[in-house]
Amino acid sequence: MSGLFDLRILLADDLAFTDAFEAELRAKEPDVDLYRWPSLPDDGHFDVLLAWCLPDGLGRLPDSLAFVFCFGAGADQLLSDPRIPTRVPIARLVDENQAAQITDYAAHVAFARLLDQVTVKEDQARALWSEADGPRRPRDQLRVAVLGLGHIGARVASELARLGFSVQGWSRSHKSVPGVETFAGEDGLVTAVEAADVLINLLPLTAETEDILSQKLFARLSSGAYVANLGRGGHLDEAALLGALESGRVGAAWLDAFRQEPLVPDHPFWSHPRITITPHLAGIPTASGAANSLADCIDAFRRGFPLPNLVRPGRI
Ligand code: OXD
């Protein structure tokens, strides 16, 4: 490390290249030296690397590197990057404001299902005045399954429950979330999504969760269910989704993450009338939330405590 106070931080993410982020961070950590990639300190040494995904041109990381701070909620793209030595801990950003944005997105999809938005739009396109055959079902009769009960998933699930939806949550290991019926393990997954009207994916991408949004899973949903993939493109079996939309098992899909980003122009998802594409914007870290989260890591590091929100402990 370059010294107790002059911690050097390499910012290698566009979202961190803002004056607002720098100002927030400097207000909390006045004694840090910030470098914006591709600018580096003359001797090439830095202590902290902030990135969501390592820039292509970043070569061997210096021995001075003490930890990597993931500038995003999901760190799979860093965890699988062989350029980060396994001795280096990786912590991720936790930003309540980002979690709030993702909650809004999930609530939007739940309300869209309640209002049967797809049918309404299709009727409108045909100038069809299709009268309701009764009152709308109440929120507590709409089943919402939330996959992933980490910081963001738990917040989404509990907020939707607070709004009055019937919420089932699933995670790999058992978690309790107020107002939410929770399940864990492989058998629990099937029970959690059984007859769900809305499926929200917020899982981290791992070997176990790859392709979890599969034909088998879609088959358990209620007919016409709405699906939102707010995790990673790798969670979704794309052919299975197109098949489920075709059969009507899935009524509509909101997709925010893709196997390849940006989504290629000739991808069939773009033109599908029942798919809404959002370009990875469900929750964007905010300057203040990101700076607070990084400052918490810096403070812990300086005191010799374990970093908060570790996704890989490293070996220091
Ligand atoms: C992510 C994020 O990790 O948007 O995908 O934060």
Short mmCIF file of C-alpha atoms and ligand atoms in Angstrom, two decimals:
data_model
loop_
_atom_site.label_atom_id
_atom_site.label_comp_id
_atom_site.label_asym_id
_atom_site.label_seq_id
_atom_site.Cartn_x
_atom_site.Cartn_y
_atom_site.Cartn_z
CA MET A 1 0.00 0.00 0.00
CA SER A 2 1.26 3.51 -0.75
CA GLY A 3 0.73 4.81 2.81
CA LEU A 4 -1.97 4.97 5.46
CA PHE A 5 -3.69 8.06 4.13
CA ASP A 6 -2.80 8.33 0.49
CA LEU A 7 -4.76 5.29 -0.59
CA ARG A 8 -4.77 5.16 -4.37
CA ILE A 9 -8.01 4.21 -6.06
CA LEU A 10 -8.30 3.43 -9.73
CA LEU A 11 -11.80 4.22 -10.97
CA ALA A 12 -12.48 2.00 -13.96
CA ASP A 13 -16.20 2.39 -14.54
CA ASP A 14 -17.96 5.10 -16.57
CA LEU A 15 -20.59 5.58 -13.88
CA ALA A 16 -17.85 6.48 -11.39
CA PHE A 17 -16.34 9.08 -13.72
CA THR A 18 -18.74 11.73 -12.51
CA ASP A 19 -17.98 14.84 -10.53
CA ALA A 20 -20.89 13.94 -8.24
CA PHE A 21 -19.35 10.58 -7.33
CA GLU A 22 -15.91 12.08 -6.78
CA ALA A 23 -17.33 14.86 -4.63
CA GLU A 24 -19.33 12.39 -2.50
CA LEU A 25 -16.30 10.14 -2.07
CA ARG A 26 -13.92 13.01 -1.25
CA ALA A 27 -16.38 14.32 1.34
CA LYS A 28 -16.16 10.96 3.14
CA GLU A 29 -12.58 10.03 2.34
CA PRO A 30 -10.54 13.22 1.83
CA ASP A 31 -7.23 11.32 1.95
CA VAL A 32 -7.52 9.25 -1.18
CA ASP A 33 -5.87 9.73 -4.55
CA LEU A 34 -8.27 9.05 -7.40
CA TYR A 35 -7.25 8.04 -10.92
CA ARG A 36 -9.65 7.66 -13.79
CA TRP A 37 -8.82 4.77 -16.10
CA PRO A 38 -6.93 4.81 -18.47
CA SER A 39 -4.84 7.27 -16.40
CA LEU A 40 -2.64 5.46 -13.90
CA PRO A 41 -0.17 6.60 -11.24
CA ASP A 42 3.33 6.99 -12.73
CA ASP A 43 4.65 3.89 -10.95
CA GLY A 44 1.54 1.87 -11.95
CA HIS A 45 0.70 1.06 -8.32
CA PHE A 46 -2.76 1.44 -6.85
CA ASP A 47 -4.46 -0.09 -3.79
CA VAL A 48 -8.12 -0.28 -4.75
CA LEU A 49 -9.65 -1.02 -8.11
CA LEU A 50 -13.25 0.07 -8.66
CA ALA A 51 -14.89 -1.59 -11.67
CA TRP A 52 -18.04 -3.40 -12.72
CA CYS A 53 -16.14 -5.26 -15.38
CA LEU A 54 -12.37 -5.01 -15.91
CA PRO A 55 -11.44 -2.83 -18.89
CA ASP A 56 -9.95 -4.83 -21.79
CA GLY A 57 -6.72 -2.83 -21.78
CA LEU A 58 -5.97 -3.35 -18.10
CA GLY A 59 -3.01 -5.71 -18.02
CA ARG A 60 -1.45 -7.39 -15.00
CA LEU A 61 -2.78 -5.96 -11.76
CA PRO A 62 -0.13 -4.52 -9.42
CA ASP A 63 1.01 -6.36 -6.29
CA SER A 64 -0.09 -3.32 -4.29
CA LEU A 65 -3.75 -4.12 -5.07
CA ALA A 66 -5.52 -4.66 -1.74
CA PHE A 67 -9.11 -5.10 -2.88
CA VAL A 68 -11.49 -4.77 -5.79
CA PHE A 69 -14.75 -2.88 -5.32
CA CYS A 70 -17.48 -4.07 -7.68
CA PHE A 71 -19.39 -1.04 -8.93
CA GLY A 72 -22.65 -2.93 -9.23
CA ALA A 73 -24.91 -5.37 -7.49
CA GLY A 74 -23.71 -8.51 -9.29
CA ALA A 75 -20.03 -9.46 -9.32
CA ASP A 76 -20.01 -12.60 -11.51
CA GLN A 77 -18.09 -10.78 -14.26
CA LEU A 78 -15.29 -10.01 -11.78
CA LEU A 79 -15.40 -13.36 -10.00
CA SER A 80 -14.76 -15.12 -13.29
CA ASP A 81 -11.99 -12.75 -14.45
CA PRO A 82 -8.64 -14.56 -14.18
CA ARG A 83 -6.79 -11.23 -14.10
CA ILE A 84 -7.85 -10.73 -10.47
CA PRO A 85 -5.59 -12.92 -8.31
CA THR A 86 -7.52 -15.13 -5.88
CA ARG A 87 -5.67 -13.52 -2.95
CA VAL A 88 -7.47 -10.22 -3.70
CA PRO A 89 -10.80 -9.77 -1.90
CA ILE A 90 -13.76 -8.56 -3.94
CA ALA A 91 -16.48 -6.53 -2.24
CA ARG A 92 -19.57 -5.25 -3.96
CA LEU A 93 -21.54 -2.09 -3.82
CA VAL A 94 -24.71 -2.02 -1.74
CA ASP A 95 -26.84 1.01 -2.50
CA GLU A 96 -30.33 1.44 -1.06
CA ASN A 97 -31.19 3.82 -3.89
CA GLN A 98 -30.33 1.17 -6.47
CA ALA A 99 -32.42 -1.38 -4.57
CA ALA A 100 -35.32 1.12 -4.54
CA GLN A 101 -35.15 1.53 -8.34
CA ILE A 102 -35.22 -2.23 -8.84
CA THR A 103 -38.18 -2.47 -6.49
CA ASP A 104 -40.03 0.07 -8.65
CA TYR A 105 -39.30 -2.00 -11.75
CA ALA A 106 -40.57 -5.21 -10.11
CA ALA A 107 -43.68 -3.43 -8.81
CA HIS A 108 -44.33 -2.09 -12.32
CA VAL A 109 -44.38 -5.65 -13.68
CA ALA A 110 -46.65 -6.87 -10.86
CA PHE A 111 -49.12 -4.04 -11.48
CA ALA A 112 -48.93 -4.64 -15.24
CA ARG A 113 -50.02 -8.24 -14.62
CA LEU A 114 -52.81 -7.07 -12.31
CA LEU A 115 -54.11 -4.76 -15.05
CA ASP A 116 -53.54 -7.38 -17.76
CA GLN A 117 -51.52 -4.85 -19.69
CA VAL A 118 -50.66 -7.08 -22.65
CA THR A 119 -54.29 -7.91 -23.44
CA VAL A 120 -55.28 -4.26 -23.04
CA LYS A 121 -52.61 -3.15 -25.53
CA GLU A 122 -53.48 -5.89 -28.00
CA ASP A 123 -57.18 -5.01 -27.83
CA GLN A 124 -56.35 -1.36 -28.30
CA ALA A 125 -54.28 -2.13 -31.40
CA ARG A 126 -57.42 -3.74 -32.88
CA ALA A 127 -59.74 -0.93 -31.64
CA LEU A 128 -61.52 -3.60 -29.63
CA TRP A 129 -63.76 -2.42 -26.76
CA SER A 130 -63.53 -5.49 -24.60
CA GLU A 131 -65.64 -4.98 -21.47
CA ALA A 132 -64.54 -6.40 -18.15
CA ASP A 133 -66.45 -9.47 -17.06
CA GLY A 134 -66.22 -8.49 -13.40
CA PRO A 135 -64.05 -6.59 -10.96
CA ARG A 136 -60.31 -7.00 -11.11
CA ARG A 137 -58.84 -9.55 -8.71
CA PRO A 138 -57.45 -8.01 -5.55
CA ARG A 139 -53.67 -7.79 -5.08
CA ASP A 140 -53.57 -10.54 -2.49
CA GLN A 141 -54.76 -12.97 -5.14
CA LEU A 142 -51.85 -12.22 -7.43
CA ARG A 143 -48.94 -14.54 -6.67
CA VAL A 144 -45.50 -13.06 -7.16
CA ALA A 145 -42.44 -15.32 -6.96
CA VAL A 146 -39.13 -13.60 -6.29
CA LEU A 147 -35.99 -15.65 -7.00
CA GLY A 148 -33.01 -14.45 -4.95
CA LEU A 149 -33.37 -12.98 -1.47
CA GLY A 150 -30.11 -11.11 -1.13
CA HIS A 151 -30.05 -7.43 -0.26
CA ILE A 152 -32.05 -6.41 -3.33
CA GLY A 153 -34.29 -9.49 -3.65
CA ALA A 154 -35.35 -9.32 0.01
CA ARG A 155 -36.23 -5.66 -0.38
CA VAL A 156 -38.24 -6.30 -3.56
CA ALA A 157 -40.09 -9.21 -1.95
CA SER A 158 -40.93 -7.38 1.26
CA GLU A 159 -42.05 -4.21 -0.57
CA LEU A 160 -44.33 -6.21 -2.87
CA ALA A 161 -45.75 -7.97 0.20
CA ARG A 162 -46.25 -4.58 1.85
CA LEU A 163 -48.17 -3.48 -1.25
CA GLY A 164 -50.51 -6.40 -0.63
CA PHE A 165 -49.35 -8.96 -3.22
CA SER A 166 -49.05 -12.61 -2.22
CA VAL A 167 -45.28 -13.07 -2.35
CA GLN A 168 -43.23 -16.25 -2.36
CA GLY A 169 -39.46 -15.94 -2.19
CA TRP A 170 -36.75 -18.45 -3.04
CA SER A 171 -33.07 -18.55 -2.29
CA ARG A 172 -30.41 -21.27 -2.22
CA SER A 173 -30.16 -21.27 1.55
CA HIS A 174 -33.11 -20.48 3.78
CA LYS A 175 -33.87 -16.79 4.47
CA SER A 176 -36.68 -15.09 6.38
CA VAL A 177 -38.27 -11.98 4.88
CA PRO A 178 -41.14 -10.15 6.61
CA GLY A 179 -44.50 -10.81 4.96
CA VAL A 180 -43.02 -13.29 2.49
CA GLU A 181 -43.41 -17.05 2.36
CA THR A 182 -39.87 -18.29 1.77
CA PHE A 183 -38.48 -21.49 0.31
CA ALA A 184 -35.02 -22.90 -0.29
CA GLY A 185 -33.33 -25.72 -2.17
CA GLU A 186 -34.34 -27.46 -5.38
CA ASP A 187 -37.72 -28.75 -4.16
CA GLY A 188 -38.45 -25.35 -2.66
CA LEU A 189 -37.93 -23.75 -6.06
CA VAL A 190 -40.80 -25.64 -7.63
CA THR A 191 -43.09 -24.80 -4.70
CA ALA A 192 -42.09 -21.14 -4.74
CA VAL A 193 -42.98 -20.64 -8.40
CA GLU A 194 -46.01 -22.96 -8.49
CA ALA A 195 -48.95 -21.08 -10.06
CA ALA A 196 -47.08 -17.77 -9.85
CA ASP A 197 -48.64 -14.95 -11.86
CA VAL A 198 -45.42 -12.97 -11.84
CA LEU A 199 -41.85 -14.25 -11.69
CA ILE A 200 -39.07 -11.84 -10.79
CA ASN A 201 -35.48 -13.08 -11.09
CA LEU A 202 -32.85 -11.39 -8.92
CA LEU A 203 -30.45 -14.28 -8.41
CA PRO A 204 -26.69 -13.98 -8.72
CA LEU A 205 -25.30 -15.86 -11.72
CA THR A 206 -23.47 -19.02 -10.66
CA ALA A 207 -23.00 -22.48 -12.17
CA GLU A 208 -26.12 -23.56 -10.20
CA THR A 209 -28.35 -20.72 -11.37
CA GLU A 210 -27.34 -20.63 -15.04
CA ASP A 211 -30.39 -21.27 -17.29
CA ILE A 212 -32.66 -21.45 -14.22
CA LEU A 213 -35.39 -19.62 -16.16
CA SER A 214 -36.09 -22.78 -18.11
CA GLN A 215 -38.94 -24.53 -19.84
CA LYS A 216 -39.34 -26.70 -16.70
CA LEU A 217 -39.72 -23.63 -14.51
CA PHE A 218 -42.06 -21.80 -16.90
CA ALA A 219 -44.29 -24.89 -16.96
CA ARG A 220 -45.05 -24.38 -13.24
CA LEU A 221 -46.28 -20.80 -13.62
CA SER A 222 -49.91 -19.87 -13.97
CA SER A 223 -51.06 -19.43 -17.54
CA GLY A 224 -50.18 -15.98 -18.92
CA ALA A 225 -47.63 -15.22 -16.16
CA TYR A 226 -45.38 -12.20 -16.56
CA VAL A 227 -41.64 -12.81 -16.18
CA ALA A 228 -38.99 -10.21 -15.35
CA ASN A 229 -35.32 -11.09 -15.67
CA LEU A 230 -33.43 -8.52 -13.61
CA GLY A 231 -30.50 -10.83 -12.92
CA ARG A 232 -28.20 -11.85 -15.74
CA GLY A 233 -28.75 -12.94 -19.34
CA GLY A 234 -27.17 -16.28 -18.42
CA HIS A 235 -30.13 -17.08 -16.16
CA LEU A 236 -32.49 -17.23 -19.11
CA ASP A 237 -32.92 -20.10 -21.53
CA GLU A 238 -33.90 -17.86 -24.43
CA ALA A 239 -35.48 -20.59 -26.58
CA ALA A 240 -37.56 -21.70 -23.57
CA LEU A 241 -38.86 -18.16 -23.10
CA LEU A 242 -39.82 -17.83 -26.77
CA GLY A 243 -41.58 -21.21 -26.56
CA ALA A 244 -43.44 -20.25 -23.38
CA LEU A 245 -44.57 -16.96 -24.94
CA GLU A 246 -45.73 -18.86 -28.01
CA SER A 247 -47.76 -21.34 -25.93
CA GLY A 248 -49.20 -18.58 -23.72
CA ARG A 249 -47.75 -20.05 -20.53
CA VAL A 250 -45.82 -16.81 -20.27
CA GLY A 251 -47.94 -13.80 -21.18
CA ALA A 252 -45.18 -11.20 -21.29
CA ALA A 253 -41.54 -10.72 -20.38
CA TRP A 254 -39.51 -7.77 -19.17
CA LEU A 255 -35.81 -8.29 -19.82
CA ASP A 256 -33.11 -6.05 -18.41
CA ALA A 257 -30.01 -8.25 -18.76
CA PHE A 258 -28.74 -10.21 -21.73
CA ARG A 259 -26.09 -12.81 -22.53
CA GLN A 260 -24.47 -10.29 -24.80
CA GLU A 261 -24.80 -6.59 -24.04
CA PRO A 262 -25.68 -4.50 -25.93
CA LEU A 263 -28.26 -6.89 -27.32
CA VAL A 264 -27.40 -7.53 -30.98
CA PRO A 265 -29.69 -5.67 -33.44
CA ASP A 266 -31.05 -8.80 -35.12
CA HIS A 267 -31.98 -10.57 -31.87
CA PRO A 268 -35.58 -11.89 -32.01
CA PHE A 269 -36.35 -10.34 -28.61
CA TRP A 270 -36.29 -6.83 -30.09
CA SER A 271 -39.32 -7.33 -32.28
CA HIS A 272 -41.33 -9.65 -30.03
CA PRO A 273 -44.65 -7.93 -29.22
CA ARG A 274 -44.76 -9.38 -25.72
CA ILE A 275 -41.21 -8.64 -24.70
CA THR A 276 -40.15 -5.34 -23.18
CA ILE A 277 -36.43 -4.71 -23.38
CA THR A 278 -34.71 -2.34 -21.01
CA PRO A 279 -30.96 -1.87 -21.53
CA HIS A 280 -29.64 -2.92 -18.11
CA LEU A 281 -31.19 0.05 -16.35
CA ALA A 282 -33.43 -1.58 -13.75
CA GLY A 283 -31.25 -0.12 -10.99
CA ILE A 284 -28.35 2.24 -11.51
CA PRO A 285 -26.01 2.89 -8.58
CA THR A 286 -26.29 6.46 -7.34
CA ALA A 287 -23.30 8.70 -6.59
CA SER A 288 -24.09 8.97 -2.89
CA GLY A 289 -25.00 5.31 -2.38
CA ALA A 290 -21.92 4.10 -4.25
CA ALA A 291 -19.60 6.51 -2.43
CA ASN A 292 -21.02 5.46 0.98
CA SER A 293 -20.57 1.81 0.14
CA LEU A 294 -16.97 2.30 -1.05
CA ALA A 295 -16.18 4.47 1.98
CA ASP A 296 -17.45 1.67 4.27
CA CYS A 297 -14.99 -0.70 2.59
CA ILE A 298 -12.11 1.78 2.85
CA ASP A 299 -12.81 2.37 6.53
CA ALA A 300 -12.93 -1.37 7.24
CA PHE A 301 -9.73 -1.91 5.27
CA ARG A 302 -7.90 0.84 7.15
CA ARG A 303 -8.95 -0.62 10.49
CA GLY A 304 -7.97 -4.12 9.44
CA PHE A 305 -11.56 -5.40 9.62
CA PRO A 306 -13.15 -7.71 7.05
CA LEU A 307 -14.65 -5.71 4.19
CA PRO A 308 -18.43 -5.39 4.18
CA ASN A 309 -20.39 -7.02 1.35
CA LEU A 310 -17.63 -9.40 0.36
CA VAL A 311 -18.35 -11.67 -2.54
CA ARG A 312 -14.91 -13.27 -2.33
CA PRO A 313 -12.88 -13.05 0.87
CA GLY A 314 -9.43 -13.31 -0.71
CA ARG A 315 -6.44 -14.25 1.37
CA ILE A 316 -5.37 -11.20 3.36
C1 OXD B 1 -25.41 -5.19 -11.97
C2 OXD B 1 -25.84 -3.80 -11.66
O1 OXD B 1 -24.54 -5.74 -11.28
O2 OXD B 1 -26.55 -3.24 -12.52
O3 OXD B 1 -25.92 -5.74 -12.95
O4 OXD B 1 -25.52 -3.27 -10.60
#
